[in-house]
Amino acid sequence: MRFEGSFRINADRDKVWEFISNPSNVIQCVPGVQDFSVQEGKRIAAKVKVKIGFISGLFQAASKVLEEDPQNYHARMELSGSGAGSGFKALVDLKLEEADGGTELKWSADVSISGPLGSLAKSMVEGYVKKMVDQLFDCVKRRLEG
Amino acid sequence: MAGKFVGKPIPPQDAFLKATGTAPYNYDIELPGMLYAKLVTSTVPHGRIKRINVEEALKVPGVVKVVTGKDIPYMVGMYAGDRDLLAIEKVRWVGHPVAAVIAESLEAAERAAELVDVEYEELPAVFDPLEAMKPGAPLIHEHMEKYRRLPVFKPVPGTNIANKFRVVRGDVETALKEADIVIEEEFHIKHVSHAFMETQNVIAHWHLDGTIEIWTSWQNPNPVRQIMAESFGIPYNKIIVKIPFVGGGFGGKAGLGWEALVAVLSREAGHRPVKLVLSRKEQFTSGACREGFHAFVKAGFKKDGRFIAYDVKYVLDAGGYADYTVNVGRAVAYSADGSYEIPNIRCEAYTVYTNKVPTTALRGFGYSESHWVLEQVIERAAKKLGMDSAEVRRINLIKPGVSITATGERLREDVGNPRKVLESILQEIGWGKPSEKPKEPWKIRAKGVALLVKGPAQPPKAPSSAAIKFNEDGTINLLVSTGNFGQGTVTALAQIVAEEFGVPLESVRVDWIRDTHSAPYSWQTVGSRGLFTDGIAVLNAVKDAKRQIFKVASEALRCPEEYLELVNGEVRVKGKPWMKIPLKDIVMGYSYPDGTSIGGPIIGRGVYMSVHTTNLDPETGQGHPTIFHTYGGTGVEIELDLLTGEIKVLKAVQAFDIGRVINPLLLKQQFHGGFIMGMSIALFEEIKFDERGWVLNPNFTSYYVARIKDVPPVVEKFVETPQADGPYGARGVGELTMIGVAPAIANAIFNAIGVKLNNLPMTPEEVWKAIKAQRPDLIEKAVKEYQKKMKEVKAVA
């Protein structure tokens, strides 16, 4: 499944880059995070509570940075995790662009879901991912703009 | 011989405790100071473990230790020897245990297990055994040549083939050319769960002096001890395995279990007892199930119905470990010919690793798979030849004393009477008479039959023993290590002892707990062998005890031993019933009126040793694989809904030549239970995997097991052709009762509408798709009938 979208943040591009390239800033904005730790190489291990349809559970998730290009404000990372008898893996691409004095954050993600969660209707999973991403970037926005 | 107890419908001795919910199962047992273990399992199907971070887990209050594969790098196993306790360096399926958390409470262990952070480097995975066999497929076990396996198994290092086995007899190539018709087909079976009520669970206590005490929910204590002693190099007498009541086994508690792991966890946790209980989900994803199966068949027949050539290749999807499944691969090949004499036969069986859940024995292993194929081949051939399939079966059935099996064994005169089995099924099911027409015209009814034969799949040397110990009041403790997981064998053994000594059945007690320390050895309780092998050992123990008793009585009664008899718990002089001594006055020694005593406490011992079985030739599979052959079969009448593909069994007949009925009630229960399990696997059960090897239905809401509403009336037919060396002439039957169900159902549908159902399970979707592909006209007609009926209903309304 591929997801993509963009957000506008009313803050300077360097400030946004500095914020999002610190993994502990971003992870705190992930809805449902119960616990996390930042390890070497910006690897994050976190516990995230997930509820999609009738399946709910605590997911153990990890993210690692695959590529970081501060000159071009571009980063690629891999998210993976498991819980509730299911697993997921996502390749996420982030890019910041200047836009009218603010910053446009463009993102895309290729997500594969295994196990019972993966057998749920696509629209159900899509709805959940969209909600989660909205909440995540709302939080990022609030913290940067506020 | 009609006995007082043998042949009588006596309820199982443990029925009362089970019915009142007071029988102690392993799950119920708590030891003082006990800790709880929880597994951390792999989330990738194939990968290297880069690192395991346990820091966060250790911070959870109550956590004692987190153990990983690196800490305990032992390999264990019964046959292939390919299993690690926890993944060492590499994971091989989603669900492969990577670490174990040990804590003061289960809750703490569960919480901490979620915090163990494992990083993997994913490797290419392979999920289809046919792909896994191809050169260049990702290797799942790189060094299988190093495993400590039983020498009869032949892995092919450098490939994913865990075992290759062949049975060859006659000249199949030439015979296929000479055949008038050739049936060429593929058959497939999906993975299924044992679905026992009690999931696998173990308590282990590695005592400070090196004694290992195990409590486990397993079929028999001796293989547990053997696996641990051989894998760890520990003397057998240092390991004590105890098994209380067991909530179902079905072969899934016969091979390698969790005992070795939990024992090591106990040692690692400072020699405190540790308990591991698999959740239902873990049972599906980390425990073992029945393998996936593929068969590719060519079968040649002559015009007159003779089955002259059978060329079959089996491929077994063993998953990440194949410890027991290598033996399934043998059984499926040497049982290929079923109840028939086929002069030219070639079977090749490949047990193949894939990145899926590991697999093991399941009730009737190998034989269920081979008969799913063979019995449908017979049906297809009959149709092609324009013959009645019952007649094709009659023509090819083995002849006792004459026929030779695929492995070159000449069958004994007293092997059983498959002909009588077949005729009794045909008669009961009303073969040749049309079924009643169903009310709904879009449904059809049909009849099908399948025959089968099975013997215990075991190594040639697989002995049993038993001891009879008398108490002061003349009551008897029967000591055996026969498993007691629902079959009721121990009740039958107690009946034999009561019969032989002429004492009330209540006087004979078999303990609830099977214990390697105090119970005499029996190799395993598997393969429907318990009553046969352990029954013979018990009869020999009876003989030994009687010899001792008569010796004392002879002296006390001043009468030669040959004039004595044991009647109603008394030793009597034949023809002079007033000259007698009650057993209780002999079994602890006999005292004369003046107080002087002779004899002493009586302990009878007896053994069973398989004398007919041999190793099989490594190239041709020739030899004697089993200790007896029980012939049987199943007949069904089914109703098929052409609109939905749903099959309902309306009536079933189960007939088996069990040699001699020891307990008709227990036998009836086996006939019914086996039918239900066979039907459930035939129609409903399938472990579903996604494309990354994750189990999609690891619970009983999405893995459907037959409910009571699905169960039809089952008619039991007991055929009794005594086997000369069986206990009272009896043979084993437990597993066999499920083997014929699936092919009988498929044959019914093929008979009625010519639609081939080559894949198990026969779910409505599968059946509907098969009808749509092979006979779309039937569905069109059914839809029209349905629409017509609906119009009529509306008109009336």
CSV table of C-alpha atoms in Angstrom, one decimal, chain B residues 13 475-478 493-495 497-499 501 503-510:
chain,number,residue,atom,x,y,z
B,13,GLN,CA,-11.8,-45.1,34.6
B,475,THR,CA,-5.9,-54.9,45.1
B,476,ILE,CA,-3.6,-54.3,42.2
B,477,ASN,CA,-1.5,-51.4,41.0
B,478,LEU,CA,-0.9,-51.7,37.3
B,493,LEU,CA,-5.5,-52.6,30.2
B,494,ALA,CA,-7.2,-52.6,33.6
B,495,GLN,CA,-10.0,-54.8,32.1
B,497,VAL,CA,-5.8,-57.5,34.4
B,498,ALA,CA,-9.2,-57.8,36.2
B,499,GLU,CA,-10.3,-60.5,33.7
B,501,PHE,CA,-7.1,-62.4,38.0
B,503,VAL,CA,-11.0,-59.6,40.6
B,504,PRO,CA,-13.5,-56.7,40.4
B,505,LEU,CA,-12.4,-53.9,38.0
B,506,GLU,CA,-12.2,-51.5,40.9
B,507,SER,CA,-9.5,-53.6,42.3
B,508,VAL,CA,-7.1,-52.6,39.5
B,509,ARG,CA,-5.8,-49.1,39.5
B,510,VAL,CA,-3.6,-47.4,36.9
